[in-house]
Each structure stands twice: as C-alpha cells, then as structure tokens.
C-alpha cells in the first residue's frame, strides 16, 4: 500500500474523517490574482513558457487543455497547460510512448522571476496537478510560475495506473482485523488482480520508478525551454527530488524538500522510526502543557498499553460516516491504532482526548476518523498504485530484509506485539504485495545518498510521524549547501499547515543560501482538547 497521504486541513483542529489524501499519500482558499508573464520570462523566443511546441531528444511538449482533475481546481483557471510525451521505458528504443499532463500556474507578480518552481507530489502515486491549490496556498507562485506535471502513471497521465479495486478493499477492510493473515491474503489478491489488469493493458510496470520519472522532469525543463528552475518536493516527492538532483543536476538552481524521505533509507524500518519521533513529539507537548498533563498523564504509556490490549482483543463498533447512509462496522486492533495515530498527528489537539476515550471504552471518535479516511471519496480511484508499487518493489523491498524491517520496529517500539511489528505503519502487507507485483530490482545505486552542492532547504515538522524530522539532518550530511529546519508542533508537510514554513520557503527561493528562519522563535504548541 502507498505511504499515508496527507489529510487536508486548515490550522483549526477538526475530525480526521475528511480526505486521507496520499497515503501517504496526498492539502490544504486564496484567489489567484495572476497576470500574464512577460517576454523576459519566456522561452527565449518571446513566448511565455508553456505556449510553444518543442521536441528535444525523445521528449515532446505540446500546449493544450489543462489536465483532468478529480474535482474543479480554481487555481488552474489561468494556467498554461499541455502534455509532455516521453518513452515509457528509455531502455527500449522504439517502444511505447506515454503522455504526462502539465499545468503552469502563473506568478502573481507582474514581472515574475525567470526561474520557475517545479512541484513534485507526494505518494508515491499522487498527481501533482491535483496539488495546485496546496502550492498556491503555500505562496510558491508569489513571484515565480509554478509548474506541475503529473508523474508517470498518476491520475492525469496516460496511462494512469490506478487500482480502484484496492481502494474498495481498503474501505471494506475497516470492518476486518487490520493485520490478520486473512486480511493480508485478501489484500494481496486485490493487488495481484490490479497488477494483472494493468499488465494486460500493455503497461510496462518495470518502467514506473524514480529513475524514469527523474528523466521525465529533466526532459520537461528542456522541452519548456527553461534554462534554470527550482524544485520543491513534498513527502515522497522529496525522495524523487533527491534522485533527480543526483541523476540530472543540470539546470537546477535550488531544491526545497518538505517531509523528507531519503532514498538511501526508505523502507519499513524508517517508517517505524518516523512514527516514534512524531508520536513522542506530540506526547511531550501534552506533558509540557499543564492542563493536558493533568488530564491525560502518561499518554505514551497509555498508547502502548492500548496497542497491546487491542491486538489481543480487538474492539468492534459501528459509526456513522458522512456520505454513507448506513452505519459502518469498524474493527480496531493494535495495527489499526498505530496507523490511525500516524495520520492523527495532523489533528494533534484531538489525540490525547481520543486516546483517553478509547481507554475508557469509547472507541467511536477514533473509529469515525479511521473509517472516514478510508471511505472518503478522495480515497477512491485517485492514487496510482501502479507507480507506488513500482517504487516500493524495485527500490525498497529488494534492499531491506525482513529481519531489518522487524528490527526497525523492535528498536522503535520494543514492547509492541510481534504481530503489530510485522506490518510497518503505512506499508502494511508490502512485502507480499511486492511478491505478486513482480518487477525487477532497480540497480543498487538507487540507494546511494545524494551528494550535491545545490542549495537545499530541508524542512520537517516536529510532529511528523510519517517522515521523521531526523531525516533532515541525515540528508544534509552530504548536501554541502543545505539549510535544515524543523518547525515544532507541525505534522507531515509543513508548507501545508505552517505560516512560518511558508515564510522560510519564500525567503529560501529568494536567497537559497541564506533563508530567514526568525519566525521559528516563539512558536507555541497547540492547545490540546480537554474532555470532561
């Protein structure tokens, strides 16, 4: 399954039953007051970027309608759009070609700066075009155009490697024991069914990976006639960004990575470490807030006890989910609670109260949030599982043994039951899914660290339980011009939730070697909800 996507939320706390998107994977209404780009911000021919047909090597950009999106996106109304056509597998000359949707959101400034920002989406499997609002709400198009391209296999690409049958099973599975062998068998059956369907339609599933995607973005820059651009990746998009800047550094002015997933460490052990960091950050913030600590003392111990108890004796309840007329059966076991918590750090003010209610025999709040995410309309038919498994099964599982994955869980949560530790958060049943996905391993070099002197902003959130904040200093060790920033009390992908992160990012693109970080001083934790 794909990494847990980012629940869309505003700064005020609300129930998590809104979109889970990405599983990983996919955020946030400001109007777009765009003006046409001037000739100086064009292609060298006097035309604005994205308005000229150009073929370079094996890639061809053609202006055209904006890519399809699952719902209308106001931020795309003034975008310049088109498609990039590239080889599906660059190792097979003369093979099938695929098309990727492109949207260029104009800068608000009347005279934009000449180096745009290209946005790399999360997931794996989210469509960057569908994240246009997040990019605009984050202020990225203040004085630069923002370029969004659907990564190969995603929603607005052709082909789109979607697996709605897996989405339907994930919704059904809220009523099953989360990490039971019987649930795993059904999930793997769904994975194989989708794999067979996509392969039967002619997709070369081995060609959906970071190496091909990085080449797609390198081709896009040249096909658009852009001399230099900046890169901004979120969540899994940071994984792709680090591969891209290593394999195709030409023309990259600077790189921002937010919610960092290092390719050299990606896998189950890393998700366990990240969960530990995010959970501990939230528990510590509660302990340091007198009202929260008095009402919910020893929150970390309570959580661990609940995981153990639920794994031994799962709790079954029924809840109402928006858009579903009938009550929904929900089973909460230890694995379900861990995965709920991994996403629940996005609504941190509710977590202590929700755990306390569960401990006192009231599972409804957590059950509503858990089921609401899986049954949300945003959870169906939007994620490119074909791309996700292409990355996971060629780049991750071949280079992480079962023993290493299990040790990662044991090191992070030594008192968790082995049945919980066998399924890493966000990556449940991954190894057996990869067995049936059956793609060859990528070259071992895909796991190399990225060494670069490209100015890089490494952003993390103190509550990030999906890609822990320790990943920032880790990648910066081999990035000689990196600035590492952890925004306290924020969840995964801080540009979506933190005004301070947005200010730091804007200053970074203005001066990539000297971003302003003063806004970090004095940031305060959220006020946790206190129940009766």
Coordinates of C-alpha atoms in Angstrom, one line a residue:
X1 CA 0.0 0.0 0.0
X2 CA 1.1 3.6 -0.5
X3 CA 2.5 5.8 2.2
X4 CA -0.2 7.5 4.1
X5 CA -1.3 10.6 2.3
X6 CA -1.7 14.0 3.9
X7 CA -5.1 14.8 5.4
X8 CA -6.2 18.2 4.1
X9 CA -6.7 20.5 6.9
X10 CA -6.7 24.1 8.0
X11 CA -4.9 25.3 11.1
X12 CA -8.0 24.8 13.3
X13 CA -8.5 21.3 14.5
X14 CA -11.2 19.1 13.1
X15 CA -12.1 15.5 12.8
X16 CA -9.9 13.3 10.6
X17 CA -12.8 11.9 8.7
X18 CA -12.0 14.3 5.8
X19 CA -9.8 13.1 3.0
X20 CA -6.8 10.9 3.9
X21 CA -5.1 12.1 0.8
X22 CA -1.8 10.5 -0.1
X23 CA -1.4 7.6 1.6
X24 CA 0.6 8.7 2.1
X25 CA -0.5 9.6 0.4
X26 CA -1.9 13.1 -0.6
X27 CA -3.7 19.8 1.4
X28 CA -5.0 22.5 2.3
X29 CA -8.9 29.4 -0.4
X30 CA -6.9 32.1 -1.8
X31 CA -7.8 33.6 -5.1
X32 CA -5.2 33.6 -7.9
X33 CA -4.5 37.2 -9.0
X34 CA -2.3 36.2 -11.8
X35 CA -1.1 38.4 -14.6
X36 CA 0.4 37.3 -17.9
X37 CA 4.1 36.5 -17.8
X38 CA 6.3 39.0 -19.7
X39 CA 8.6 38.1 -22.6
X40 CA 11.6 38.1 -20.3
X41 CA 10.0 35.1 -18.5
X42 CA 9.5 33.2 -21.7
X43 CA 11.2 30.6 -23.8
X44 CA 13.8 32.7 -25.5
X45 CA 11.5 33.2 -28.5
X46 CA 9.4 35.9 -26.8
X47 CA 6.6 33.4 -26.0
X48 CA 5.6 32.6 -22.4
X49 CA 6.7 29.2 -21.0
X50 CA 4.2 26.5 -21.9
X51 CA 2.9 28.1 -25.1
X52 CA 5.4 26.7 -27.6
X53 CA 5.6 23.2 -29.1
X54 CA 9.1 21.8 -28.8
X55 CA 10.7 18.4 -29.4
X56 CA 14.0 17.7 -27.7
X57 CA 15.5 14.2 -28.0
X58 CA 12.8 11.7 -27.2
X59 CA 10.5 14.2 -25.5
X60 CA 7.9 16.5 -27.0
X61 CA 5.9 19.2 -25.2
X62 CA 2.6 20.4 -26.8
X63 CA 0.4 23.2 -25.5
X64 CA -3.2 22.1 -25.0
X65 CA -6.1 21.8 -22.5
X66 CA -5.3 21.6 -18.8
X67 CA -5.1 18.0 -17.4
X68 CA -8.1 16.4 -15.9
X69 CA -8.6 16.6 -12.2
X70 CA -10.9 14.7 -9.8
X71 CA -12.7 18.0 -9.0
X72 CA -12.5 21.6 -10.3
X73 CA -9.4 23.4 -9.1
X74 CA -9.8 27.2 -9.2
X75 CA -6.0 27.7 -9.2
X76 CA -5.8 26.1 -12.6
X77 CA -8.2 28.6 -14.4
X78 CA -5.4 30.8 -15.6
X79 CA -2.8 28.1 -16.0
X80 CA -1.0 27.4 -19.3
X81 CA -1.2 23.7 -19.9
X82 CA -0.3 20.9 -22.2
X83 CA 1.3 17.5 -22.4
X84 CA 4.8 16.0 -22.3
X85 CA 5.2 12.9 -24.4
X86 CA 8.1 10.6 -23.4
X87 CA 9.2 7.0 -23.9
X88 CA 7.6 4.6 -21.4
X89 CA 10.9 2.8 -21.0
X90 CA 14.0 4.6 -22.1
X91 CA 15.9 1.2 -22.2
X92 CA 13.6 0.1 -25.1
X93 CA 14.1 2.4 -28.1
X94 CA 11.1 2.5 -30.3
X95 CA 8.8 1.2 -27.5
X96 CA 5.5 2.7 -26.3
X97 CA 5.2 6.4 -25.5
X98 CA 3.3 7.9 -22.7
X99 CA 1.9 11.4 -22.0
X100 CA 2.1 13.4 -18.8
X101 CA -0.2 16.3 -18.1
X102 CA 1.4 19.7 -17.5
X103 CA 0.0 22.9 -15.8
X104 CA 1.9 26.1 -15.3
X105 CA 0.3 28.4 -12.7
X106 CA 1.3 32.0 -13.4
X107 CA 3.0 34.1 -10.8
X108 CA 1.0 36.7 -9.0
X109 CA 3.8 39.3 -9.6
X110 CA 3.5 41.4 -12.8
X111 CA 7.2 40.7 -13.6
X112 CA 7.9 37.1 -12.5
X113 CA 11.4 36.0 -11.8
X114 CA 12.8 33.9 -14.7
X115 CA 13.4 30.7 -12.7
X116 CA 10.1 28.9 -12.0
X117 CA 9.4 26.3 -9.4
X118 CA 8.5 22.8 -10.3
X119 CA 6.4 20.9 -7.8
X120 CA 7.0 17.2 -7.1
X121 CA 3.9 15.5 -5.5
X122 CA 3.7 13.0 -2.6
X123 CA 2.5 9.5 -2.6
X124 CA 4.0 7.6 -4.4
X125 CA 1.0 7.9 -6.7
X126 CA -0.4 11.4 -6.1
X127 CA -0.9 13.6 -9.1
X128 CA 1.0 16.9 -8.9
X129 CA -1.7 18.8 -10.9
X130 CA -4.2 17.9 -8.2
X131 CA -2.0 19.6 -5.7
X132 CA -2.1 23.0 -7.4
X133 CA -4.1 24.6 -4.5
X134 CA -1.6 23.4 -1.9
X135 CA 1.3 25.0 -3.9
X136 CA -0.7 28.3 -4.3
X137 CA -1.8 28.3 -0.7
X138 CA 1.8 27.8 0.3
X139 CA 2.7 31.0 -1.6
X140 CA 5.0 29.4 -4.1
X141 CA 3.6 31.4 -7.0
X142 CA 4.2 34.8 -5.3
X143 CA 6.8 35.9 -7.9
X144 CA 7.5 32.7 -9.8
X145 CA 5.5 30.5 -12.1
X146 CA 4.8 27.1 -10.5
X147 CA 5.0 24.1 -12.9
X148 CA 3.0 20.9 -12.1
X149 CA 3.4 17.8 -14.1
X150 CA 1.6 14.5 -13.5
X151 CA 4.2 12.0 -12.6
X152 CA 4.1 8.9 -14.9
X153 CA 1.2 6.6 -14.1
X154 CA -0.7 9.2 -12.0
X155 CA -4.3 10.4 -12.4
X156 CA -4.0 12.8 -15.3
X157 CA -1.2 10.8 -17.1
X158 CA -1.9 8.4 -19.9
X159 CA -1.8 5.6 -19.0
X160 CA -3.0 6.1 -15.4
X161 CA -2.0 3.1 -13.3
X162 CA -5.0 3.3 -10.8
X163 CA -6.3 0.4 -8.8
X164 CA -9.8 1.2 -7.7
X165 CA -10.3 -2.4 -6.6
X166 CA -7.6 -1.9 -4.0
X167 CA -9.2 1.3 -2.8
X168 CA -12.5 -0.6 -2.4
X169 CA -10.9 -3.3 -0.5
X170 CA -9.2 -0.8 1.9
X171 CA -12.6 0.6 2.6
X172 CA -14.0 -2.8 3.3
X173 CA -11.1 -3.7 5.5
X174 CA -12.1 -1.2 8.2
X175 CA -14.5 -3.9 9.3
X176 CA -11.7 -6.6 9.3
X177 CA -8.9 -7.2 11.8
X178 CA -6.3 -4.9 10.3
X179 CA -3.2 -7.1 10.4
X180 CA -4.7 -10.6 10.4
X181 CA -3.3 -13.2 7.9
X182 CA -6.8 -13.5 6.4
X183 CA -6.9 -9.7 5.7
X184 CA -3.4 -9.9 4.2
X185 CA -4.5 -12.7 1.8
X186 CA -7.4 -10.6 0.5
X187 CA -5.3 -7.5 0.1
X188 CA -2.6 -9.4 -1.8
X189 CA -5.3 -10.9 -4.0
X190 CA -6.6 -7.3 -4.8
X191 CA -3.0 -6.2 -5.6
X192 CA -2.4 -9.1 -8.0
X193 CA -5.8 -8.5 -9.7
X194 CA -4.8 -4.9 -10.4
X195 CA -1.3 -5.9 -11.5
X196 CA -2.7 -8.4 -14.0
X197 CA -5.2 -5.8 -15.3
X198 CA -2.6 -3.1 -15.9
X199 CA -0.1 -5.5 -17.4
X200 CA -2.9 -6.9 -19.6
X201 CA -3.4 -3.4 -21.0
X202 CA 0.2 -3.2 -22.1
X203 CA 1.8 -1.3 -19.3
X204 CA 5.5 -2.0 -18.7
X205 CA 5.2 -2.0 -14.9
X206 CA 9.0 -2.0 -14.6
X207 CA 9.2 1.5 -16.1
X208 CA 7.3 3.3 -13.3
X209 CA 10.1 4.3 -10.9
X210 CA 12.2 7.2 -9.8
X211 CA 14.9 6.8 -12.5
X212 CA 12.4 7.2 -15.3
X213 CA 10.4 9.9 -13.5
X214 CA 13.6 11.9 -12.8
X215 CA 14.4 11.7 -16.6
X216 CA 10.8 12.9 -17.3
X217 CA 11.4 16.1 -15.3
X218 CA 14.8 16.7 -16.8
X219 CA 13.1 16.4 -20.3
X220 CA 10.3 18.7 -19.2
X221 CA 12.7 21.5 -18.3
X222 CA 14.5 21.3 -21.6
X223 CA 11.3 20.9 -23.6
X224 CA 9.8 24.0 -22.0
X225 CA 12.9 26.0 -22.9
X226 CA 13.8 26.8 -19.3
X227 CA 17.5 27.5 -18.5
X228 CA 17.2 27.1 -14.8
X229 CA 14.4 26.2 -12.4
X230 CA 13.9 25.4 -8.7
X231 CA 12.5 22.2 -7.3
X232 CA 10.0 21.8 -4.4
X233 CA 9.0 18.3 -3.3
X234 CA 6.7 17.1 -0.6
X235 CA 6.7 13.8 1.2
X236 CA 7.5 11.1 -1.4
X237 CA 8.3 14.0 -3.8
X238 CA 11.4 14.6 -1.7
X239 CA 12.5 11.0 -2.4
X240 CA 12.1 11.8 -6.2
X241 CA 13.8 15.2 -5.8
X242 CA 16.9 13.7 -4.2
X243 CA 17.2 11.1 -7.0
X244 CA 16.5 13.9 -9.6
X245 CA 19.2 16.2 -8.3
X246 CA 21.7 13.3 -8.2
X247 CA 21.0 12.0 -11.7
X248 CA 20.2 15.2 -13.6
X249 CA 21.6 18.2 -11.7
X250 CA 21.8 20.3 -14.8
X251 CA 19.6 23.4 -14.7
X252 CA 18.6 23.1 -11.0
X253 CA 19.1 26.4 -9.1
X254 CA 17.8 25.2 -5.7
X255 CA 15.8 22.4 -4.1
X256 CA 13.2 22.5 -1.3
X257 CA 12.3 19.3 0.3
X258 CA 9.4 19.1 2.9
X259 CA 8.6 15.9 4.8
X260 CA 11.8 14.2 3.9
X261 CA 12.1 10.6 2.7
X262 CA 15.7 9.6 1.9
X263 CA 16.0 7.0 -0.9
X264 CA 19.0 5.5 0.8
X265 CA 17.0 4.6 3.9
X266 CA 13.4 4.2 2.6
X267 CA 11.5 1.2 3.8
X268 CA 9.8 -0.3 6.8
X269 CA 12.4 0.4 9.4
X270 CA 12.3 4.1 8.5
X271 CA 8.6 4.3 8.9
X272 CA 8.8 2.8 12.4
X273 CA 11.5 5.4 13.4
X274 CA 9.4 8.2 11.9
X275 CA 6.3 7.1 13.9
X276 CA 8.3 7.0 17.1
X277 CA 9.6 10.6 16.5
X278 CA 6.2 12.0 15.7
X279 CA 4.4 10.3 18.5
X280 CA 7.0 11.3 21.0
X281 CA 6.8 14.9 19.9
X282 CA 3.1 15.0 20.4
X283 CA 3.2 13.2 23.8
X284 CA 6.0 15.5 25.0
X285 CA 4.0 18.6 24.0
X286 CA 1.0 17.3 26.0
X287 CA 3.2 16.6 29.0
X288 CA 4.6 20.1 28.9
X289 CA 1.1 21.7 28.9
X290 CA -0.2 21.6 32.5
X291 CA -3.9 21.2 31.6
X292 CA -3.1 18.3 29.2
X293 CA -0.7 16.6 31.5
X294 CA -3.1 16.8 34.5
X295 CA -6.0 15.4 32.5
X296 CA -4.0 12.9 30.4
X297 CA -0.9 11.9 32.3
X298 CA 1.5 9.2 31.0
X299 CA 0.0 9.4 27.5
X300 CA 2.8 7.5 25.8
X301 CA 2.3 4.6 28.2
X302 CA -1.5 4.7 27.7
X303 CA -1.0 4.5 23.9
X304 CA 1.4 1.5 24.2
X305 CA -1.0 -0.3 26.6
X306 CA -3.9 0.3 24.2
X307 CA -1.9 -1.2 21.2
X308 CA -1.2 -4.3 23.2
X309 CA -4.7 -4.7 24.5
X310 CA -6.4 -4.1 21.2
X311 CA -4.0 -6.6 19.4
X312 CA -5.0 -9.2 22.0
X313 CA -8.7 -8.3 22.0
X314 CA -9.8 -6.2 19.0
X315 CA -12.8 -3.8 19.6
X316 CA -15.7 -3.8 17.2
X317 CA -18.1 -0.8 16.9
X318 CA -20.3 0.9 14.4
X319 CA -20.1 4.5 13.4
X320 CA -21.7 7.0 11.0
X321 CA -19.6 8.2 8.2
X322 CA -20.5 11.3 6.1
X323 CA -21.9 10.2 2.7
X324 CA -22.8 6.7 3.9
X325 CA -26.5 6.3 4.9
X326 CA -25.9 3.0 6.8
X327 CA -23.7 2.6 9.9
X328 CA -20.2 1.3 9.2
X329 CA -18.7 -1.6 11.1
X330 CA -15.2 -0.8 12.4
X331 CA -12.7 -3.2 14.0
X332 CA -9.8 -1.6 15.9
X333 CA -6.8 -3.8 16.7
X334 CA -3.3 -2.8 17.6
X335 CA -2.2 -2.3 14.0
X336 CA -5.2 -0.1 13.2
X337 CA -4.5 2.1 16.2
X338 CA -0.8 2.6 15.2
X339 CA -1.8 3.5 11.6
X340 CA -4.6 5.8 12.9
X341 CA -2.1 7.6 15.1
X342 CA 0.3 8.0 12.2
X343 CA -2.3 10.2 10.5
X344 CA -3.8 11.6 13.6
X345 CA -0.8 13.8 14.3
X346 CA -2.4 16.1 11.6
X347 CA -5.1 16.8 14.2
X348 CA -2.9 16.7 17.2
X349 CA -5.1 18.7 19.6
X350 CA -7.6 15.9 19.5
X351 CA -5.3 13.0 20.1
X352 CA -5.0 12.9 23.9
X353 CA -8.7 13.1 24.4
X354 CA -9.3 10.4 21.7
X355 CA -6.9 8.0 23.3
X356 CA -8.4 8.7 26.7
X357 CA -11.9 8.0 25.4
X358 CA -10.7 4.7 23.9
X359 CA -9.0 3.7 27.1
X360 CA -12.4 4.3 28.9
X361 CA -14.4 2.1 26.5
X362 CA -15.4 4.8 24.0
X363 CA -13.8 3.9 20.6
X364 CA -16.2 6.0 18.5
X365 CA -14.1 9.1 17.9
X366 CA -11.1 7.1 16.7
X367 CA -13.3 4.6 14.7
X368 CA -15.1 7.5 13.0
X369 CA -11.7 9.0 11.9
X370 CA -10.3 5.7 10.8
X371 CA -13.3 4.8 8.7
X372 CA -13.9 8.3 7.5
X373 CA -10.5 8.4 5.8
X374 CA -10.8 5.0 4.1
X375 CA -14.4 5.7 2.9
X376 CA -13.8 9.3 1.8
X377 CA -14.5 10.0 -1.9
X378 CA -10.8 11.1 -2.1
X379 CA -9.7 7.6 -1.3
X380 CA -11.2 6.0 -4.4
X381 CA -9.7 5.9 -7.9
X382 CA -7.1 8.7 -7.5
X383 CA -3.9 7.0 -6.3
X384 CA -1.6 5.4 -8.8
X385 CA -0.9 2.2 -7.0
X386 CA 1.0 1.1 -10.1
X387 CA 3.6 3.8 -9.6
X388 CA 3.6 3.2 -5.8
X389 CA 4.4 -0.5 -6.2
X390 CA 6.9 0.3 -9.0
X391 CA 8.9 2.4 -6.5
X392 CA 8.4 0.2 -3.4
X393 CA 9.0 -3.1 -5.1
X394 CA 12.0 -2.2 -7.2
X395 CA 13.8 0.3 -4.9
X396 CA 12.8 -0.5 -1.3
X397 CA 12.0 -4.1 -0.6
X398 CA 14.9 -5.6 -2.6
X399 CA 17.3 -3.7 -0.3
X400 CA 15.7 -4.2 3.1
X401 CA 15.5 -7.7 4.6
X402 CA 12.6 -8.9 6.7
X403 CA 14.9 -9.1 9.7
X404 CA 16.0 -5.4 9.2
X405 CA 12.4 -4.3 8.9
X406 CA 11.4 -6.2 12.1
X407 CA 14.4 -4.8 14.0
X408 CA 13.4 -1.3 13.0
X409 CA 10.0 -1.9 14.7
X410 CA 11.6 -3.5 17.7
X411 CA 14.0 -0.7 18.2
X412 CA 11.3 2.0 18.0
X413 CA 8.6 0.2 20.0
X414 CA 10.2 -2.7 21.9
X415 CA 7.0 -3.6 23.8
X416 CA 4.7 -3.8 20.8
X417 CA 3.4 -7.3 20.0
X418 CA 5.3 -9.1 17.2
X419 CA 2.1 -9.2 15.1
X420 CA 2.0 -5.4 15.1
X421 CA 5.7 -5.1 14.4
X422 CA 5.4 -7.4 11.4
X423 CA 3.5 -4.8 9.5
X424 CA 5.2 -1.4 9.4
X425 CA 3.0 1.7 9.6
X426 CA 1.9 3.0 6.2
X427 CA 3.4 -0.1 4.5
X428 CA 1.1 -2.9 5.6
X429 CA 1.5 -6.2 3.7
X430 CA 4.1 -4.5 1.5
X431 CA 6.5 -7.5 1.1
X432 CA 3.8 -9.9 -0.1
X433 CA 2.2 -7.3 -2.3
X434 CA 5.7 -6.9 -3.9
X435 CA 6.0 -10.6 -4.4
X436 CA 2.9 -10.5 -6.7
X437 CA 3.7 -7.2 -8.3
X438 CA 6.8 -8.9 -9.7
X439 CA 9.1 -6.2 -11.1
X440 CA 12.9 -6.4 -11.2
X441 CA 15.0 -4.7 -8.6
X442 CA 16.5 -1.3 -9.5
X443 CA 20.2 -1.0 -9.7
X444 CA 21.7 -0.8 -6.2
X445 CA 22.8 2.7 -6.9
X446 CA 19.3 3.9 -6.5
X447 CA 20.0 3.6 -2.7
X448 CA 23.0 5.9 -2.9
X449 CA 23.0 9.0 -0.8
X450 CA 22.7 12.3 -2.8
X451 CA 25.9 14.3 -2.8
X452 CA 25.4 17.8 -4.1
X453 CA 26.3 21.4 -3.7
X454 CA 22.9 22.6 -5.0
X455 CA 21.4 24.9 -2.3
X456 CA 18.8 22.8 -0.5
X457 CA 16.2 23.6 2.1
X458 CA 15.4 20.5 4.3
X459 CA 12.1 21.1 6.0
X460 CA 10.4 18.9 8.7
X461 CA 7.7 19.0 11.3
X462 CA 8.2 18.2 14.9
X463 CA 5.0 16.1 14.9
X464 CA 5.8 14.4 11.6
X465 CA 5.1 10.7 12.2
X466 CA 5.3 9.8 8.5
X467 CA 8.8 11.1 7.6
X468 CA 10.5 11.9 10.9
X469 CA 12.4 15.1 11.5
X470 CA 15.7 13.3 11.9
X471 CA 15.7 12.8 8.1
X472 CA 16.6 16.4 7.6
X473 CA 20.0 16.3 9.3
X474 CA 20.6 12.9 7.7
X475 CA 20.3 14.1 4.1
X476 CA 22.1 17.3 4.9
X477 CA 25.3 15.4 5.7
X478 CA 26.1 15.1 2.0
X479 CA 24.5 18.3 0.8
X480 CA 27.2 20.9 1.3
X481 CA 24.8 23.9 1.0
X482 CA 21.8 22.6 2.9
X483 CA 19.8 24.5 5.5
X484 CA 18.0 22.2 7.9
X485 CA 14.8 23.5 9.5
X486 CA 12.4 21.7 11.9
X487 CA 9.2 23.5 12.5
X488 CA 8.0 22.5 16.0
X489 CA 4.5 21.2 16.7
X490 CA 3.7 20.7 13.0
X491 CA 2.8 17.4 11.2
X492 CA 3.9 16.0 7.9
X493 CA 4.5 18.6 5.1
X494 CA 4.8 21.9 7.0
X495 CA 4.2 24.1 4.0
X496 CA 0.6 23.0 4.1
X497 CA 0.0 24.0 7.8
X498 CA 2.6 26.5 8.9
X499 CA 2.8 30.2 8.0
X500 CA 6.3 30.2 9.3
X501 CA 7.3 27.4 7.0
X502 CA 5.8 29.3 4.1
X503 CA 7.8 32.4 5.0
X504 CA 11.0 30.4 5.3
X505 CA 10.4 28.7 1.9
X506 CA 9.7 32.1 0.2
X507 CA 12.9 33.5 1.6
X508 CA 14.9 30.4 0.6
X509 CA 13.9 30.8 -3.1
X510 CA 14.9 34.5 -2.9
X511 CA 18.2 33.7 -1.3
X512 CA 18.9 29.9 -1.4
X513 CA 22.0 30.1 0.8
X514 CA 20.5 32.3 3.5
X515 CA 16.8 31.8 4.2
X516 CA 15.3 33.7 7.0
X517 CA 14.3 31.5 9.9
X518 CA 13.5 34.0 12.6
X519 CA 9.8 33.1 12.7
X520 CA 10.7 29.9 14.4
X521 CA 11.3 31.8 17.6
X522 CA 8.4 31.8 20.0
X523 CA 6.2 29.2 18.1
X524 CA 3.8 27.6 20.6
X525 CA 2.3 24.2 20.9
X526 CA -1.3 23.6 20.1
X527 CA -3.9 23.8 22.8
X528 CA -5.0 20.3 23.4
X529 CA -8.7 19.5 23.8
X530 CA -9.6 18.7 27.4
X531 CA -12.6 16.4 27.9
X532 CA -14.9 16.3 30.8

